mmCIF file of C-alpha atoms in Angstrom:
data_model
loop_
_atom_site.group_PDB
_atom_site.id
_atom_site.type_symbol
_atom_site.label_atom_id
_atom_site.label_comp_id
_atom_site.label_asym_id
_atom_site.label_seq_id
_atom_site.Cartn_x
_atom_site.Cartn_y
_atom_site.Cartn_z
ATOM 1 C CA UNK A 1 -17.958 -12.837 42.032
ATOM 2 C CA UNK A 2 -15.600 -14.286 39.629
ATOM 3 C CA UNK A 3 -12.254 -16.013 40.679
ATOM 4 C CA UNK A 4 -9.166 -14.379 39.904
ATOM 5 C CA UNK A 5 -7.238 -16.461 37.368
ATOM 6 C CA UNK A 6 -3.896 -18.008 38.585
ATOM 7 C CA UNK A 7 -1.076 -15.975 38.178
ATOM 8 C CA UNK A 8 0.924 -18.810 36.737
ATOM 9 C CA UNK A 9 -1.673 -18.628 33.800
ATOM 10 C CA UNK A 10 -0.172 -15.400 32.551
ATOM 11 C CA UNK A 11 2.664 -15.932 30.143
ATOM 12 C CA UNK A 12 5.837 -13.891 31.074
ATOM 13 C CA UNK A 13 6.937 -12.244 27.697
ATOM 14 C CA UNK A 14 10.424 -12.112 28.930
ATOM 15 C CA UNK A 15 10.614 -15.730 28.789
ATOM 16 C CA UNK A 16 9.789 -16.145 25.193
ATOM 17 C CA UNK A 17 12.413 -17.630 23.120
ATOM 18 C CA UNK A 18 14.534 -14.971 21.121
ATOM 19 C CA UNK A 19 13.502 -16.161 17.882
ATOM 20 C CA UNK A 20 9.503 -15.939 18.971
ATOM 21 C CA UNK A 21 10.177 -12.364 20.196
ATOM 22 C CA UNK A 22 12.099 -11.308 17.141
ATOM 23 C CA UNK A 23 9.017 -12.510 14.873
ATOM 24 C CA UNK A 24 6.614 -10.623 16.972
ATOM 25 C CA UNK A 25 8.645 -7.360 16.721
ATOM 26 C CA UNK A 26 8.999 -8.033 13.127
ATOM 27 C CA UNK A 27 5.375 -7.452 12.404
ATOM 28 C CA UNK A 28 5.832 -3.890 13.630
ATOM 29 C CA UNK A 29 6.677 -0.776 11.535
ATOM 30 C CA UNK A 30 10.233 0.745 12.231
ATOM 31 C CA UNK A 31 8.624 3.624 13.844
ATOM 32 C CA UNK A 32 6.589 1.734 16.431
ATOM 33 C CA UNK A 33 10.321 -0.251 17.181
ATOM 34 C CA UNK A 34 11.894 2.974 17.660
ATOM 35 C CA UNK A 35 9.407 5.059 19.532
ATOM 36 C CA UNK A 36 7.761 2.288 21.666
ATOM 37 C CA UNK A 37 8.833 -1.603 21.411
ATOM 38 C CA UNK A 38 12.591 -0.952 22.254
ATOM 39 C CA UNK A 39 11.791 0.619 25.418
ATOM 40 C CA UNK A 40 9.879 -2.023 27.036
ATOM 41 C CA UNK A 41 12.966 -3.831 28.434
ATOM 42 C CA UNK A 42 16.726 -4.206 28.036
ATOM 43 C CA UNK A 43 16.334 -7.607 26.430
ATOM 44 C CA UNK A 44 14.027 -6.060 23.698
ATOM 45 C CA UNK A 45 16.157 -2.778 23.442
ATOM 46 C CA UNK A 46 19.288 -5.283 22.678
ATOM 47 C CA UNK A 47 17.202 -7.363 20.188
ATOM 48 C CA UNK A 48 16.015 -4.122 18.365
ATOM 49 C CA UNK A 49 19.596 -3.136 17.674
ATOM 50 C CA UNK A 50 20.405 -6.484 16.084
ATOM 51 C CA UNK A 51 20.876 -5.691 12.209
ATOM 52 C CA UNK A 52 18.952 -9.120 11.512
ATOM 53 C CA UNK A 53 15.835 -7.028 12.674
ATOM 54 C CA UNK A 54 16.099 -4.222 9.892
ATOM 55 C CA UNK A 55 16.653 -6.290 6.883
ATOM 56 C CA UNK A 56 12.805 -4.762 6.054
ATOM 57 C CA UNK A 57 12.301 -1.127 6.783
ATOM 58 C CA UNK A 58 8.616 -0.043 6.455
ATOM 59 C CA UNK A 59 7.238 3.569 7.281
ATOM 60 C CA UNK A 60 4.063 3.357 5.162
ATOM 61 C CA UNK A 61 1.288 4.253 7.557
ATOM 62 C CA UNK A 62 0.162 7.817 8.011
ATOM 63 C CA UNK A 63 2.134 9.672 10.503
ATOM 64 C CA UNK A 64 0.441 12.980 11.548
ATOM 65 C CA UNK A 65 1.935 13.156 14.893
ATOM 66 C CA UNK A 66 5.329 13.193 13.442
ATOM 67 C CA UNK A 67 7.032 16.069 11.355
ATOM 68 C CA UNK A 68 8.996 15.426 8.180
ATOM 69 C CA UNK A 69 12.327 16.008 9.575
ATOM 70 C CA UNK A 70 11.463 13.348 12.491
ATOM 71 C CA UNK A 71 10.394 10.678 10.121
ATOM 72 C CA UNK A 72 13.671 11.358 8.156
ATOM 73 C CA UNK A 73 15.918 10.928 11.215
ATOM 74 C CA UNK A 74 13.896 7.742 12.389
ATOM 75 C CA UNK A 75 14.424 6.602 8.744
ATOM 76 C CA UNK A 76 18.002 7.094 8.742
ATOM 77 C CA UNK A 77 18.632 5.438 11.906
ATOM 78 C CA UNK A 78 16.700 2.410 10.952
ATOM 79 C CA UNK A 79 18.896 2.208 7.813
ATOM 80 C CA UNK A 80 21.847 2.564 9.903
ATOM 81 C CA UNK A 81 20.914 -0.002 12.168
ATOM 82 C CA UNK A 82 20.538 -2.635 9.648
ATOM 83 C CA UNK A 83 24.556 -2.518 8.800
ATOM 84 C CA UNK A 84 24.295 -2.986 5.118
ATOM 85 C CA UNK A 85 21.777 -6.045 5.592
ATOM 86 C CA UNK A 86 18.784 -3.911 4.141
ATOM 87 C CA UNK A 87 16.903 -5.769 1.440
ATOM 88 C CA UNK A 88 13.327 -4.232 1.487
ATOM 89 C CA UNK A 89 12.397 -0.481 2.280
ATOM 90 C CA UNK A 90 9.263 1.371 1.989
ATOM 91 C CA UNK A 91 8.688 5.083 2.726
ATOM 92 C CA UNK A 92 5.326 7.170 2.457
ATOM 93 C CA UNK A 93 4.702 10.861 2.656
ATOM 94 C CA UNK A 94 8.111 12.050 3.178
ATOM 95 C CA UNK A 95 11.581 11.796 2.030
ATOM 96 C CA UNK A 96 14.004 13.448 -0.763
ATOM 97 C CA UNK A 97 17.020 13.061 -2.555
ATOM 98 C CA UNK A 98 19.177 13.141 0.438
ATOM 99 C CA UNK A 99 17.476 10.520 2.501
ATOM 100 C CA UNK A 100 17.338 8.319 -0.855
ATOM 101 C CA UNK A 101 21.134 8.756 -1.492
ATOM 102 C CA UNK A 102 21.765 7.833 2.430
ATOM 103 C CA UNK A 103 19.655 4.761 1.745
ATOM 104 C CA UNK A 104 21.475 3.669 -1.319
ATOM 105 C CA UNK A 105 24.962 4.776 0.136
ATOM 106 C CA UNK A 106 23.932 2.191 3.030
ATOM 107 C CA UNK A 107 22.326 -0.620 1.264
ATOM 108 C CA UNK A 108 24.080 -1.997 -1.592
ATOM 109 C CA UNK A 109 22.231 -5.252 -1.220
ATOM 110 C CA UNK A 110 18.619 -3.622 -1.425
ATOM 111 C CA UNK A 111 16.417 -5.526 -3.584
ATOM 112 C CA UNK A 112 13.127 -3.909 -3.165
ATOM 113 C CA UNK A 113 12.496 -0.117 -2.933
ATOM 114 C CA UNK A 114 8.837 1.384 -2.679
ATOM 115 C CA UNK A 115 8.068 5.101 -2.691
ATOM 116 C CA UNK A 116 4.613 6.327 -2.157
ATOM 117 C CA UNK A 117 3.182 9.796 -2.289
ATOM 118 C CA UNK A 118 6.984 11.342 -1.899
ATOM 119 C CA UNK A 119 7.138 14.357 -3.797
ATOM 120 C CA UNK A 120 10.689 15.961 -3.057
ATOM 121 C CA UNK A 121 12.544 13.460 -5.301
ATOM 122 C CA UNK A 122 14.140 14.820 -8.546
ATOM 123 C CA UNK A 123 15.611 13.175 -11.927
ATOM 124 C CA UNK A 124 18.939 13.740 -10.896
ATOM 125 C CA UNK A 125 18.671 12.077 -7.471
ATOM 126 C CA UNK A 126 16.872 8.928 -8.801
ATOM 127 C CA UNK A 127 19.218 8.668 -11.643
ATOM 128 C CA UNK A 128 22.168 8.801 -8.947
ATOM 129 C CA UNK A 129 20.557 6.289 -6.754
ATOM 130 C CA UNK A 130 19.934 3.974 -9.047
ATOM 131 C CA UNK A 131 23.762 3.750 -9.989
ATOM 132 C CA UNK A 132 24.203 2.457 -6.119
ATOM 133 C CA UNK A 133 21.386 -0.308 -6.192
ATOM 134 C CA UNK A 134 22.824 -3.006 -8.849
ATOM 135 C CA UNK A 135 20.785 -5.648 -7.198
ATOM 136 C CA UNK A 136 17.471 -3.939 -7.082
ATOM 137 C CA UNK A 137 14.740 -6.329 -8.228
ATOM 138 C CA UNK A 138 11.450 -4.417 -7.393
ATOM 139 C CA UNK A 139 10.757 -0.670 -7.992
ATOM 140 C CA UNK A 140 7.520 0.970 -6.818
ATOM 141 C CA UNK A 141 6.867 4.528 -7.874
ATOM 142 C CA UNK A 142 3.196 5.312 -6.558
ATOM 143 C CA UNK A 143 1.707 8.815 -6.719
ATOM 144 C CA UNK A 144 5.031 10.591 -6.371
ATOM 145 C CA UNK A 145 6.255 13.408 -8.582
ATOM 146 C CA UNK A 146 6.553 12.981 -12.425
ATOM 147 C CA UNK A 147 9.875 11.822 -13.329
ATOM 148 C CA UNK A 148 11.467 12.150 -16.818
ATOM 149 C CA UNK A 149 12.256 9.251 -19.348
ATOM 150 C CA UNK A 150 15.728 9.877 -18.619
ATOM 151 C CA UNK A 151 15.256 8.735 -14.841
ATOM 152 C CA UNK A 152 13.481 5.855 -15.732
ATOM 153 C CA UNK A 153 16.277 4.995 -18.465
ATOM 154 C CA UNK A 154 18.853 5.362 -15.588
ATOM 155 C CA UNK A 155 16.797 2.956 -13.524
ATOM 156 C CA UNK A 156 16.633 0.510 -16.018
ATOM 157 C CA UNK A 157 20.285 0.590 -17.148
ATOM 158 C CA UNK A 158 21.616 0.816 -13.676
ATOM 159 C CA UNK A 159 19.364 -2.083 -12.081
ATOM 160 C CA UNK A 160 19.591 -5.152 -14.669
ATOM 161 C CA UNK A 161 17.985 -7.521 -12.347
ATOM 162 C CA UNK A 162 14.592 -5.160 -12.078
ATOM 163 C CA UNK A 163 11.707 -7.760 -12.298
ATOM 164 C CA UNK A 164 8.872 -5.734 -11.082
ATOM 165 C CA UNK A 165 8.035 -2.021 -11.815
ATOM 166 C CA UNK A 166 5.138 -0.197 -10.551
ATOM 167 C CA UNK A 167 4.638 3.558 -11.955
ATOM 168 C CA UNK A 168 1.526 4.656 -10.711
ATOM 169 C CA UNK A 169 -0.343 8.076 -11.502
ATOM 170 C CA UNK A 170 -3.831 9.587 -10.795
ATOM 171 C CA UNK A 171 -6.224 8.471 -13.416
ATOM 172 C CA UNK A 172 -8.108 11.514 -15.299
ATOM 173 C CA UNK A 173 -11.740 11.241 -16.230
ATOM 174 C CA UNK A 174 -11.218 12.349 -20.086
ATOM 175 C CA UNK A 175 -7.889 11.205 -21.711
ATOM 176 C CA UNK A 176 -7.210 14.296 -23.385
ATOM 177 C CA UNK A 177 -3.511 14.006 -23.020
ATOM 178 C CA UNK A 178 -1.320 11.148 -24.919
ATOM 179 C CA UNK A 179 2.426 10.461 -23.905
ATOM 180 C CA UNK A 180 4.256 7.306 -24.390
ATOM 181 C CA UNK A 181 7.598 8.585 -22.999
ATOM 182 C CA UNK A 182 7.314 6.147 -19.701
ATOM 183 C CA UNK A 183 6.265 3.234 -21.940
ATOM 184 C CA UNK A 184 9.314 3.798 -24.438
ATOM 185 C CA UNK A 185 11.953 3.988 -21.601
ATOM 186 C CA UNK A 186 10.494 1.073 -19.967
ATOM 187 C CA UNK A 187 10.478 -0.717 -23.128
ATOM 188 C CA UNK A 188 13.988 0.009 -24.263
ATOM 189 C CA UNK A 189 15.878 -0.272 -20.758
ATOM 190 C CA UNK A 190 13.891 -3.031 -18.669
ATOM 191 C CA UNK A 191 13.872 -6.052 -20.947
ATOM 192 C CA UNK A 192 13.860 -8.515 -17.926
ATOM 193 C CA UNK A 193 10.365 -7.148 -16.270
ATOM 194 C CA UNK A 194 8.281 -9.921 -15.476
ATOM 195 C CA UNK A 195 5.314 -7.422 -13.622
ATOM 196 C CA UNK A 196 4.396 -3.989 -14.597
ATOM 197 C CA UNK A 197 1.853 -1.919 -13.670
ATOM 198 C CA UNK A 198 1.119 1.596 -15.038
ATOM 199 C CA UNK A 199 -2.091 2.729 -13.255
ATOM 200 C CA UNK A 200 -3.677 6.180 -14.734
ATOM 201 C CA UNK A 201 -0.667 6.196 -17.501
ATOM 202 C CA UNK A 202 -1.221 8.454 -20.609
ATOM 203 C CA UNK A 203 0.413 5.598 -22.808
ATOM 204 C CA UNK A 204 -1.395 4.915 -26.358
ATOM 205 C CA UNK A 205 -1.399 1.796 -28.217
ATOM 206 C CA UNK A 206 1.854 2.400 -29.672
ATOM 207 C CA UNK A 207 3.437 2.644 -26.145
ATOM 208 C CA UNK A 208 1.940 -0.729 -25.235
ATOM 209 C CA UNK A 209 3.161 -2.182 -28.604
ATOM 210 C CA UNK A 210 6.690 -1.201 -27.592
ATOM 211 C CA UNK A 211 6.533 -2.783 -24.061
ATOM 212 C CA UNK A 212 5.233 -6.010 -25.388
ATOM 213 C CA UNK A 213 7.981 -5.985 -27.953
ATOM 214 C CA UNK A 214 10.807 -4.874 -25.481
ATOM 215 C CA UNK A 215 9.717 -7.037 -22.285
ATOM 216 C CA UNK A 216 9.288 -10.391 -23.746
ATOM 217 C CA UNK A 217 8.982 -11.898 -19.940
ATOM 218 C CA UNK A 218 6.366 -9.812 -18.941
ATOM 219 C CA UNK A 219 3.790 -12.042 -17.260
ATOM 220 C CA UNK A 220 1.374 -9.478 -15.533
ATOM 221 C CA UNK A 221 0.304 -6.053 -16.939
ATOM 222 C CA UNK A 222 -1.882 -3.691 -15.130
ATOM 223 C CA UNK A 223 -3.514 -0.874 -17.175
ATOM 224 C CA UNK A 224 -5.952 0.275 -15.214
ATOM 225 C CA UNK A 225 -7.049 3.815 -15.999
ATOM 226 C CA UNK A 226 -4.608 3.901 -18.992
ATOM 227 C CA UNK A 227 -7.880 5.387 -20.775
ATOM 228 C CA UNK A 228 -6.062 5.975 -24.008
ATOM 229 C CA UNK A 229 -5.576 2.260 -24.533
ATOM 230 C CA UNK A 230 -7.811 0.327 -26.606
ATOM 231 C CA UNK A 231 -7.407 -3.512 -26.344
ATOM 232 C CA UNK A 232 -9.047 -4.502 -29.554
ATOM 233 C CA UNK A 233 -8.034 -6.306 -32.649
ATOM 234 C CA UNK A 234 -4.647 -7.490 -32.879
ATOM 235 C CA UNK A 235 -3.212 -5.880 -30.188
ATOM 236 C CA UNK A 236 -6.056 -7.295 -27.700
ATOM 237 C CA UNK A 237 -5.417 -10.745 -29.165
ATOM 238 C CA UNK A 238 -1.640 -10.363 -28.578
ATOM 239 C CA UNK A 239 -1.871 -8.953 -24.800
ATOM 240 C CA UNK A 240 -4.286 -11.937 -24.295
ATOM 241 C CA UNK A 241 -1.929 -14.230 -25.596
ATOM 242 C CA UNK A 242 1.460 -13.027 -24.083
ATOM 243 C CA UNK A 243 0.355 -11.763 -20.732
ATOM 244 C CA UNK A 244 -0.950 -14.265 -18.200
ATOM 245 C CA UNK A 245 -2.434 -11.807 -16.016
ATOM 246 C CA UNK A 246 -3.772 -8.756 -17.820
ATOM 247 C CA UNK A 247 -5.954 -5.931 -16.035
ATOM 248 C CA UNK A 248 -7.454 -3.834 -18.577
ATOM 249 C CA UNK A 249 -8.133 -0.229 -18.636
ATOM 250 C CA UNK A 250 -11.688 -0.319 -17.562
ATOM 251 C CA UNK A 251 -11.272 -3.155 -15.013
ATOM 252 C CA UNK A 252 -12.310 -2.923 -11.385
ATOM 253 C CA UNK A 253 -9.881 -0.903 -9.152
ATOM 254 C CA UNK A 254 -11.767 -2.726 -5.910
ATOM 255 C CA UNK A 255 -8.419 -4.282 -4.860
ATOM 256 C CA UNK A 256 -6.115 -1.101 -5.494
ATOM 257 C CA UNK A 257 -5.003 0.054 -2.452
ATOM 258 C CA UNK A 258 -4.961 3.921 -3.026
ATOM 259 C CA UNK A 259 -7.860 6.439 -3.970
ATOM 260 C CA UNK A 260 -8.607 5.109 -7.616
ATOM 261 C CA UNK A 261 -11.441 7.687 -8.411
ATOM 262 C CA UNK A 262 -11.094 9.478 -11.505
ATOM 263 C CA UNK A 263 -10.431 13.261 -11.324
ATOM 264 C CA UNK A 264 -11.972 15.707 -13.413
ATOM 265 C CA UNK A 265 -10.166 17.456 -15.960
ATOM 266 C CA UNK A 266 -7.986 20.415 -14.948
ATOM 267 C CA UNK A 267 -9.515 23.928 -15.436
ATOM 268 C CA UNK A 268 -12.440 24.878 -17.637
ATOM 269 C CA UNK A 269 -12.133 23.243 -21.109
ATOM 270 C CA UNK A 270 -13.683 24.398 -24.232
ATOM 271 C CA UNK A 271 -13.696 21.361 -26.521
ATOM 272 C CA UNK A 272 -10.744 19.531 -26.195
ATOM 273 C CA UNK A 273 -8.250 22.026 -24.703
ATOM 274 C CA UNK A 274 -8.210 24.753 -22.240
ATOM 275 C CA UNK A 275 -9.686 28.073 -23.368
ATOM 276 C CA UNK A 276 -7.618 29.797 -25.869
ATOM 277 C CA UNK A 277 -5.091 27.015 -25.877
ATOM 278 C CA UNK A 278 -4.013 25.923 -29.466
ATOM 279 C CA UNK A 279 -2.786 22.473 -30.515
ATOM 280 C CA UNK A 280 0.592 24.623 -31.186
ATOM 281 C CA UNK A 281 0.615 26.277 -27.668
ATOM 282 C CA UNK A 282 0.056 22.923 -26.086
ATOM 283 C CA UNK A 283 2.732 21.225 -27.983
ATOM 284 C CA UNK A 284 5.140 24.010 -26.993
ATOM 285 C CA UNK A 285 4.248 23.906 -23.253
ATOM 286 C CA UNK A 286 5.423 20.528 -22.865
ATOM 287 C CA UNK A 287 6.507 17.878 -25.226
ATOM 288 C CA UNK A 288 4.018 15.154 -24.068
ATOM 289 C CA UNK A 289 1.238 17.393 -24.489
ATOM 290 C CA UNK A 290 0.680 18.483 -20.975
ATOM 291 C CA UNK A 291 -0.175 21.778 -20.068
ATOM 292 C CA UNK A 292 1.049 23.428 -16.909
ATOM 293 C CA UNK A 293 -2.087 24.939 -15.034
ATOM 294 C CA UNK A 294 -1.283 27.789 -13.204
ATOM 295 C CA UNK A 295 -4.411 23.206 8.742
ATOM 296 C CA UNK A 296 -1.026 23.014 9.396
ATOM 297 C CA UNK A 297 -0.138 20.262 12.065
ATOM 298 C CA UNK A 298 0.286 21.357 15.878
ATOM 299 C CA UNK A 299 3.312 19.536 17.273
ATOM 300 C CA UNK A 300 3.133 21.237 20.820
ATOM 301 C CA UNK A 301 1.930 17.906 22.111
ATOM 302 C CA UNK A 302 5.565 16.154 21.271
ATOM 303 C CA UNK A 303 8.009 18.804 22.083
ATOM 304 C CA UNK A 304 9.020 16.234 24.640
ATOM 305 C CA UNK A 305 10.517 14.100 22.205
ATOM 306 C CA UNK A 306 12.656 16.586 20.110
ATOM 307 C CA UNK A 307 15.525 16.141 22.071
ATOM 308 C CA UNK A 308 15.040 12.372 21.845
ATOM 309 C CA UNK A 309 15.170 12.836 18.229
ATOM 310 C CA UNK A 310 18.600 14.615 18.285
ATOM 311 C CA UNK A 311 20.475 11.697 19.241
ATOM 312 C CA UNK A 312 19.950 7.730 19.262
ATOM 313 C CA UNK A 313 16.310 6.237 19.769
ATOM 314 C CA UNK A 314 17.731 4.721 22.709
#
């Protein structure tokens, strides 16, 4: 029979120095702190309310146990606890214009904003938010709703310190559509960019040429699954000479953190376009050449938390 270890060998977590405890807690996501860690004991609860703990707010994991309204309430509380010190925020699978505006109104020091699979943000909302984030340096909009060139232009104009921009979409197997609006908005309004990722974009060589002209400080450029771009001849040589870290349209996607499988084309195609759709019809339907083709969660197990969400998270 094994001899039980001496109780003195067990570390009392409450005796850890405050900075060590803070370092441990900072490795948790905001939801884990608000719904678990801060309930451990009074010292941890007090530490979890310190604004310095909320300079970074990440809510990026799948949260199937929470409905959207609960996630938004938790995000607002995390932002409020920062007391204006927030510099880095990432939200995934939830959020809208109202939440973004709350973040912007409360976080004038924000330098990094990451939105992943957030579908309820409008052009107008993003443009208004941009005006309140003059210090923003990194913007990541991945697998979200499509944004117009006006919204992207506003981000560039209002955020003059923007050095990293990711605008990633789902790639399609056959590049029927071509559109350089995103590329031109970047080229004309984001001259200080050092890093640019346009995964799955429909830009052409003309759009890429504009980016190279308008963003002279660009060091890294990711064009994976941008299947309208052909890096050959003079353009290929220029990219190789001007860009230190270049990811080409057909480069491996093994290190891409999202689903990189190319989708099949929408609907049934006859030739290059949907059956019965002429070049003229396609042009009329969208200035970029796009054609508009026309188990709920059970939260009963979490009803005990509903009152908890209506107020402060302890």
